[in-house]
Amino acid sequence: MKIVLTTLNAKYIHTNLAIRYLKAYASPDYDIKLTEYTIKDPIINIVTDLIQKKPDVIGFSCYIWNIEESIKVVKMIKKIDPSIKIVVGGPEVTYDVMDWMQEVEEFDFIVIGEGEQTFKQLLTEIEGDQDFTKVPGIAFRNNGSIQINPQQNKLDLKEIASPYRFDEDVPHLSKRVAYIETSRGCPFSCQFCLSSIEVGVRYFDREKIKDDIRYLMANGAKTIKFVDRTFNISRSYAMEMFRFLIDEHLPGTVFQFEITADIMRPEVIEFLNQEAPAGLFRFEIGVQSTNDYTNELVMRKQNFEKLKRTVTMVKEGGKIDQHLDLIAGLPEEDYNSFKKTFNDVFAMRPEELQLGFLKMLRGTGLRLRAAQHEYIYMDHSPYEILGNNVLDFNDIIKIKQVEDVLEKYWNDHRMDIAVEYLVTNVFPTPFDFFQEFGAHWEQNGWSRIGHQLEDLYKRLFHFLQEKGIEDIETIQNLMKYDYLASMKYKPRKPWWEQHADKKQKSEIYRGIIQHPEKLGSRYADLNINEKDLYKHTLIEEISIDLESYLKAGEIVKSPSYMLVYFDPKTEKADFFTFSEI
């Protein structure tokens, strides 16, 4: 019996852990082939590849991001060869099982919930007597009717075989994200999240996990992401794993965790700030809302003051990047309340702030009680909300405008210095800046066309000009700095209009060649020869004392020059300012 397990990932860099657990559990009794695609791959290409493997059984791992495309693949496969058994599993089909079986006649079986043992038992029956009433935790078709068997007890995770030891995965480890699962379940009851449905937290064997991490690193894995819903729920466990990763990590490896910030003890953060190498760890923190009533309605316990303490301590340590999440559209959070949530969280200046929109996931308490808050939402995945009793669709459109420019200008760190100045000194709040700019972006049709780096600068400057911002020259100076600081090499044509006096610049260059010490000892020590000076530097007039602003955040009007040296060896820009030569 030929068995293929597959999924459609959101991106090539992702790997699916679920199908690897199924393969590991079914071995050595069944030799299962793994194959992964992306949701952007043409459906006919996926079908062609699967059919050519001549499978008897194909299992699909289904999520909100791939269910629509997966169904298209399944329907086409069944048209080509109805004898192929189609098994689907995963969080998207584990709930509303009867609806799925009725809606998609091509599904032969649905594996409900935790699938390792269930899938192996199902394979045994497919190969043998085909008495599917014996297999707990599945839905199947039985003489024209649909039968659902109740689930069995949860597995002992300490007994599950490793999903990481497949030779065919080794060549891809350095190019993809490797996912590590050290526990299943979540101690919290957030009503918008599927993890709240599984009661309790179960742990895998710690030493096996450590061996798996050693194996992944030894075979080239660079980004290892822990998928535990709350990695730090057990302080002793988290400390043990942090210590292990600090002691045994290989250079260039990055570990990502989802943590609950308000339960993290200060001594744990102090330990990380002292012991962890910079860049080794990355934290993802779900804030979602700072509205206490909203959090109460979704059964979310959160102490925002303690959360702020954690985020601030981590940021001050300078070792760990933080990715904070917000959800727009939670119960009783209207536009103004969400604006406050956004500003509350942005005030902590996380390296990334992801603004997402509530999805009414199948099986969650919030979806079951959607009528209480007059939710309307998409009928198909990802089931994103279209409005509720306090947030209409026009409000959602406005918040989406914020999300668009937030991603481009803050999360991608296109111009940190200029944006920080704008949200602190020019606009009433950070949200106001992103909202006004986002609306301007959409009004000009920029959301429908592509952009290059230079376009991002031109469009922001256009917005500031249209708005009539005072002292726009200062902001332009900061934007020039941001742009040049991001360059590896001297740009051929910067984003701003250059009105340089060539004769004047030639005189400045001659002065620098004759008196390099006037740019300071740091510049003089570089010993840049005349050829490299012309080839690898750029001179720009500015109207402020750049060093004063970068060091103290103080704007001091001081007409001067900025010389930028693009070091061909380090591929970094180095800045020097001077008033005259």
PDB file of C-alpha atoms in Angstrom, residues 100-272:
ATOM      1  CA  TRP A 100     -17.193  18.959   6.242  1.00  0.00           C
ATOM      2  CA  MET A 101     -18.169  15.392   5.340  1.00  0.00           C
ATOM      3  CA  GLN A 102     -21.432  16.597   3.835  1.00  0.00           C
ATOM      4  CA  GLU A 103     -19.874  19.549   2.047  1.00  0.00           C
ATOM      5  CA  VAL A 104     -16.895  17.733   0.513  1.00  0.00           C
ATOM      6  CA  GLU A 105     -18.043  14.335  -0.724  1.00  0.00           C
ATOM      7  CA  GLU A 106     -14.485  13.572  -1.845  1.00  0.00           C
ATOM      8  CA  PHE A 107     -13.302  13.322   1.780  1.00  0.00           C
ATOM      9  CA  ASP A 108     -13.268   9.601   2.600  1.00  0.00           C
ATOM     10  CA  PHE A 109     -12.045  10.062   6.170  1.00  0.00           C
ATOM     11  CA  ILE A 110     -11.478  12.868   8.636  1.00  0.00           C
ATOM     12  CA  VAL A 111      -9.015  12.280  11.451  1.00  0.00           C
ATOM     13  CA  ILE A 112     -10.260  14.260  14.438  1.00  0.00           C
ATOM     14  CA  GLY A 113      -7.805  15.956  16.774  1.00  0.00           C
ATOM     15  CA  GLU A 114      -4.514  14.319  17.749  1.00  0.00           C
ATOM     16  CA  GLY A 115      -3.796  12.068  14.820  1.00  0.00           C
ATOM     17  CA  GLU A 116      -0.712   9.903  15.308  1.00  0.00           C
ATOM     18  CA  GLN A 117      -2.328   6.778  16.748  1.00  0.00           C
ATOM     19  CA  THR A 118      -5.629   7.272  14.944  1.00  0.00           C
ATOM     20  CA  PHE A 119      -3.986   7.558  11.519  1.00  0.00           C
ATOM     21  CA  LYS A 120      -1.940   4.401  12.017  1.00  0.00           C
ATOM     22  CA  GLN A 121      -5.032   2.458  13.103  1.00  0.00           C
ATOM     23  CA  LEU A 122      -6.897   3.783  10.082  1.00  0.00           C
ATOM     24  CA  LEU A 123      -4.137   2.590   7.748  1.00  0.00           C
ATOM     25  CA  THR A 124      -4.361  -0.869   9.348  1.00  0.00           C
ATOM     26  CA  GLU A 125      -8.075  -1.067   8.609  1.00  0.00           C
ATOM     27  CA  ILE A 126      -7.722   0.311   5.063  1.00  0.00           C
ATOM     28  CA  GLU A 127      -5.148  -2.379   4.369  1.00  0.00           C
ATOM     29  CA  GLY A 128      -7.029  -5.080   6.262  1.00  0.00           C
ATOM     30  CA  ASP A 129     -10.689  -5.740   7.120  1.00  0.00           C
ATOM     31  CA  GLN A 130     -11.881  -2.184   6.489  1.00  0.00           C
ATOM     32  CA  ASP A 131     -13.964  -2.248   9.666  1.00  0.00           C
ATOM     33  CA  PHE A 132     -13.689   1.469  10.347  1.00  0.00           C
ATOM     34  CA  THR A 133     -15.985   1.287  13.375  1.00  0.00           C
ATOM     35  CA  LYS A 134     -12.894   0.038  15.234  1.00  0.00           C
ATOM     36  CA  VAL A 135     -10.936   3.248  14.647  1.00  0.00           C
ATOM     37  CA  PRO A 136     -11.563   5.894  17.317  1.00  0.00           C
ATOM     38  CA  GLY A 137     -11.466   9.581  16.397  1.00  0.00           C
ATOM     39  CA  ILE A 138     -12.475   9.422  12.738  1.00  0.00           C
ATOM     40  CA  ALA A 139     -15.392  10.350  10.528  1.00  0.00           C
ATOM     41  CA  PHE A 140     -16.080   8.012   7.594  1.00  0.00           C
ATOM     42  CA  ARG A 141     -18.705   7.025   5.051  1.00  0.00           C
ATOM     43  CA  ASN A 142     -20.660   3.861   5.792  1.00  0.00           C
ATOM     44  CA  ASN A 143     -23.182   2.621   3.225  1.00  0.00           C
ATOM     45  CA  GLY A 144     -24.300   6.101   2.229  1.00  0.00           C
ATOM     46  CA  SER A 145     -24.334   7.540   5.739  1.00  0.00           C
ATOM     47  CA  ILE A 146     -21.675   9.420   7.708  1.00  0.00           C
ATOM     48  CA  GLN A 147     -20.411   7.922  10.947  1.00  0.00           C
ATOM     49  CA  ILE A 148     -18.312   9.713  13.568  1.00  0.00           C
ATOM     50  CA  ASN A 149     -16.374   7.642  16.091  1.00  0.00           C
ATOM     51  CA  PRO A 150     -15.544   9.256  19.452  1.00  0.00           C
ATOM     52  CA  GLN A 151     -11.920  10.139  20.161  1.00  0.00           C
ATOM     53  CA  GLN A 152      -9.657   8.028  22.341  1.00  0.00           C
ATOM     54  CA  ASN A 153      -7.596   9.126  25.326  1.00  0.00           C
ATOM     55  CA  LYS A 154      -4.693  11.488  24.745  1.00  0.00           C
ATOM     56  CA  LEU A 155      -1.317  10.020  23.908  1.00  0.00           C
ATOM     57  CA  ASP A 156       1.634   9.871  26.265  1.00  0.00           C
ATOM     58  CA  LEU A 157       3.858  12.370  24.463  1.00  0.00           C
ATOM     59  CA  LYS A 158       6.986  10.949  26.039  1.00  0.00           C
ATOM     60  CA  GLU A 159       6.454   7.788  23.982  1.00  0.00           C
ATOM     61  CA  ILE A 160       6.078   9.467  20.575  1.00  0.00           C
ATOM     62  CA  ALA A 161       8.909   8.917  18.092  1.00  0.00           C
ATOM     63  CA  SER A 162      10.940  11.894  16.868  1.00  0.00           C
ATOM     64  CA  PRO A 163       9.612  13.577  13.698  1.00  0.00           C
ATOM     65  CA  TYR A 164      13.019  15.066  12.849  1.00  0.00           C
ATOM     66  CA  ARG A 165      15.154  12.113  11.791  1.00  0.00           C
ATOM     67  CA  PHE A 166      14.234  11.729   8.135  1.00  0.00           C
ATOM     68  CA  ASP A 167      17.174  11.758   5.737  1.00  0.00           C
ATOM     69  CA  GLU A 168      15.146  13.455   3.022  1.00  0.00           C
ATOM     70  CA  ASP A 169      14.694  16.542   5.258  1.00  0.00           C
ATOM     71  CA  VAL A 170      18.399  17.149   5.857  1.00  0.00           C
ATOM     72  CA  PRO A 171      19.163  19.021   2.578  1.00  0.00           C
ATOM     73  CA  HIS A 172      16.382  21.527   3.350  1.00  0.00           C
ATOM     74  CA  LEU A 173      17.068  22.297   7.017  1.00  0.00           C
ATOM     75  CA  SER A 174      19.268  25.308   6.356  1.00  0.00           C
ATOM     76  CA  LYS A 175      16.692  26.858   3.996  1.00  0.00           C
ATOM     77  CA  ARG A 176      13.539  26.432   6.058  1.00  0.00           C
ATOM     78  CA  VAL A 177      12.134  27.115   9.495  1.00  0.00           C
ATOM     79  CA  ALA A 178      12.383  24.053  11.745  1.00  0.00           C
ATOM     80  CA  TYR A 179       9.483  23.732  14.195  1.00  0.00           C
ATOM     81  CA  ILE A 180       9.924  22.196  17.648  1.00  0.00           C
ATOM     82  CA  GLU A 181       7.050  21.077  19.844  1.00  0.00           C
ATOM     83  CA  THR A 182       7.899  20.520  23.512  1.00  0.00           C
ATOM     84  CA  SER A 183       4.321  20.534  24.819  1.00  0.00           C
ATOM     85  CA  ARG A 184       0.713  20.329  23.684  1.00  0.00           C
ATOM     86  CA  GLY A 185      -2.221  22.214  25.100  1.00  0.00           C
ATOM     87  CA  CYS A 186      -2.607  25.616  26.729  1.00  0.00           C
ATOM     88  CA  PRO A 187      -3.445  26.572  30.321  1.00  0.00           C
ATOM     89  CA  PHE A 188      -5.559  29.540  29.223  1.00  0.00           C
ATOM     90  CA  SER A 189      -9.110  29.814  27.880  1.00  0.00           C
ATOM     91  CA  CYS A 190      -9.028  32.638  25.313  1.00  0.00           C
ATOM     92  CA  GLN A 191     -12.285  32.219  23.427  1.00  0.00           C
ATOM     93  CA  PHE A 192     -10.900  33.260  20.036  1.00  0.00           C
ATOM     94  CA  CYS A 193      -8.184  30.587  20.054  1.00  0.00           C
ATOM     95  CA  LEU A 194      -8.326  26.875  19.238  1.00  0.00           C
ATOM     96  CA  SER A 195      -5.710  26.103  21.887  1.00  0.00           C
ATOM     97  CA  SER A 196      -8.237  26.961  24.593  1.00  0.00           C
ATOM     98  CA  ILE A 197     -10.296  23.889  23.693  1.00  0.00           C
ATOM     99  CA  GLU A 198      -7.686  21.350  24.800  1.00  0.00           C
ATOM    100  CA  VAL A 199      -7.650  21.170  28.587  1.00  0.00           C
ATOM    101  CA  GLY A 200      -4.264  20.948  30.318  1.00  0.00           C
ATOM    102  CA  VAL A 201      -0.673  20.950  29.139  1.00  0.00           C
ATOM    103  CA  ARG A 202       1.298  17.777  28.350  1.00  0.00           C
ATOM    104  CA  TYR A 203       5.050  17.682  27.876  1.00  0.00           C
ATOM    105  CA  PHE A 204       7.366  15.698  25.635  1.00  0.00           C
ATOM    106  CA  ASP A 205      10.502  14.088  27.053  1.00  0.00           C
ATOM    107  CA  ARG A 206      12.995  16.897  27.711  1.00  0.00           C
ATOM    108  CA  GLU A 207      16.124  14.923  26.907  1.00  0.00           C
ATOM    109  CA  LYS A 208      14.678  13.699  23.603  1.00  0.00           C
ATOM    110  CA  ILE A 209      13.817  17.284  22.702  1.00  0.00           C
ATOM    111  CA  LYS A 210      17.374  18.380  23.458  1.00  0.00           C
ATOM    112  CA  ASP A 211      18.742  15.572  21.277  1.00  0.00           C
ATOM    113  CA  ASP A 212      16.419  16.631  18.459  1.00  0.00           C
ATOM    114  CA  ILE A 213      17.632  20.235  18.717  1.00  0.00           C
ATOM    115  CA  ARG A 214      21.257  19.077  18.643  1.00  0.00           C
ATOM    116  CA  TYR A 215      20.462  17.002  15.561  1.00  0.00           C
ATOM    117  CA  LEU A 216      18.729  19.903  13.779  1.00  0.00           C
ATOM    118  CA  MET A 217      21.594  22.295  14.486  1.00  0.00           C
ATOM    119  CA  ALA A 218      24.234  19.754  13.471  1.00  0.00           C
ATOM    120  CA  ASN A 219      22.449  19.324  10.150  1.00  0.00           C
ATOM    121  CA  GLY A 220      22.244  23.001   9.301  1.00  0.00           C
ATOM    122  CA  ALA A 221      19.002  24.335  10.829  1.00  0.00           C
ATOM    123  CA  LYS A 222      19.344  28.084  11.368  1.00  0.00           C
ATOM    124  CA  THR A 223      15.848  29.142  12.481  1.00  0.00           C
ATOM    125  CA  ILE A 224      14.186  26.906  15.075  1.00  0.00           C
ATOM    126  CA  LYS A 225      10.737  27.943  16.219  1.00  0.00           C
ATOM    127  CA  PHE A 226       9.055  26.488  19.303  1.00  0.00           C
ATOM    128  CA  VAL A 227       5.351  26.032  18.628  1.00  0.00           C
ATOM    129  CA  ASP A 228       4.321  25.670  22.286  1.00  0.00           C
ATOM    130  CA  ARG A 229       1.380  27.967  22.948  1.00  0.00           C
ATOM    131  CA  THR A 230       2.943  29.236  26.193  1.00  0.00           C
ATOM    132  CA  PHE A 231       6.596  28.269  26.333  1.00  0.00           C
ATOM    133  CA  ASN A 232       7.167  29.796  29.771  1.00  0.00           C
ATOM    134  CA  ILE A 233       4.138  28.376  31.609  1.00  0.00           C
ATOM    135  CA  SER A 234       6.583  26.315  33.683  1.00  0.00           C
ATOM    136  CA  ARG A 235       9.351  28.583  34.942  1.00  0.00           C
ATOM    137  CA  SER A 236      11.696  25.701  35.784  1.00  0.00           C
ATOM    138  CA  TYR A 237      11.196  24.097  32.366  1.00  0.00           C
ATOM    139  CA  ALA A 238      11.739  27.361  30.511  1.00  0.00           C
ATOM    140  CA  MET A 239      14.888  28.109  32.511  1.00  0.00           C
ATOM    141  CA  GLU A 240      16.270  24.648  31.818  1.00  0.00           C
ATOM    142  CA  MET A 241      15.665  25.003  28.074  1.00  0.00           C
ATOM    143  CA  PHE A 242      17.051  28.561  27.951  1.00  0.00           C
ATOM    144  CA  ARG A 243      20.192  27.380  29.729  1.00  0.00           C
ATOM    145  CA  PHE A 244      20.562  24.437  27.355  1.00  0.00           C
ATOM    146  CA  LEU A 245      20.143  26.607  24.253  1.00  0.00           C
ATOM    147  CA  ILE A 246      22.599  29.214  25.515  1.00  0.00           C
ATOM    148  CA  ASP A 247      25.192  26.563  26.317  1.00  0.00           C
ATOM    149  CA  GLU A 248      24.853  24.381  23.224  1.00  0.00           C
ATOM    150  CA  HIS A 249      23.669  26.596  20.385  1.00  0.00           C
ATOM    151  CA  LEU A 250      25.720  26.748  17.224  1.00  0.00           C
ATOM    152  CA  PRO A 251      26.711  30.129  15.722  1.00  0.00           C
ATOM    153  CA  GLY A 252      24.062  31.642  13.473  1.00  0.00           C
ATOM    154  CA  THR A 253      21.125  29.771  15.029  1.00  0.00           C
ATOM    155  CA  VAL A 254      18.028  31.710  16.105  1.00  0.00           C
ATOM    156  CA  PHE A 255      15.337  30.338  18.433  1.00  0.00           C
ATOM    157  CA  GLN A 256      11.805  31.748  18.467  1.00  0.00           C
ATOM    158  CA  PHE A 257       9.276  31.325  21.282  1.00  0.00           C
ATOM    159  CA  GLU A 258       5.686  32.277  22.009  1.00  0.00           C
ATOM    160  CA  ILE A 259       5.737  33.544  25.574  1.00  0.00           C
ATOM    161  CA  THR A 260       3.158  34.897  27.986  1.00  0.00           C
ATOM    162  CA  ALA A 261       4.843  38.094  29.081  1.00  0.00           C
ATOM    163  CA  ASP A 262       2.882  38.937  32.225  1.00  0.00           C
ATOM    164  CA  ILE A 263       3.850  35.699  33.967  1.00  0.00           C
ATOM    165  CA  MET A 264       7.558  35.949  33.189  1.00  0.00           C
ATOM    166  CA  ARG A 265       9.522  36.621  36.357  1.00  0.00           C
ATOM    167  CA  PRO A 266      12.031  39.496  36.422  1.00  0.00           C
ATOM    168  CA  GLU A 267      14.827  37.136  37.488  1.00  0.00           C
ATOM    169  CA  VAL A 268      14.300  35.085  34.315  1.00  0.00           C
ATOM    170  CA  ILE A 269      14.672  38.215  32.173  1.00  0.00           C
ATOM    171  CA  GLU A 270      17.738  39.294  34.136  1.00  0.00           C
ATOM    172  CA  PHE A 271      19.244  35.865  33.499  1.00  0.00           C
ATOM    173  CA  LEU A 272      18.581  36.185  29.758  1.00  0.00           C
TER     174      LEU A 272
END
